[in-house]
Amino acid sequence: IAVMEVMNMMVKQSAQIPAGRLGKLLEIS
C-alpha cells in the first residue's frame, strides 16, 4: 500500500471526519 495513497484518502475523509478524530488517526500512524 502506497503511503501517499493512504494520505490522500485521509485528506478526502477529513472533510467529513472531525479534526479531532483525524488527529487521532495521524497519531496512530
XYZ file of C-alpha atoms in Angstrom:
29
model
C 0.000 0.000 0.000
C 1.388 3.387 -1.000
C 1.692 5.868 1.864
C 0.696 8.716 -0.455
C -2.473 6.812 -1.326
C -3.420 6.439 2.342
C -2.701 10.123 2.996
C -4.883 11.053 0.020
C -7.771 9.010 1.428
C -7.352 10.676 4.833
C -7.383 14.136 3.280
C -10.581 13.358 1.382
C -12.236 11.965 4.510
C -11.026 14.914 6.601
C -13.834 16.968 5.068
C -16.333 14.592 6.696
C -14.412 13.473 9.793
C -13.977 15.935 12.680
C -10.482 17.406 13.012
C -10.075 15.819 16.454
C -10.682 12.349 15.085
C -8.334 12.988 12.175
C -5.635 13.978 14.654
C -6.027 10.644 16.434
C -5.586 8.795 13.142
C -2.374 10.717 12.478
C -1.077 9.882 15.948
C -1.661 6.164 15.396
C 0.167 6.200 12.070
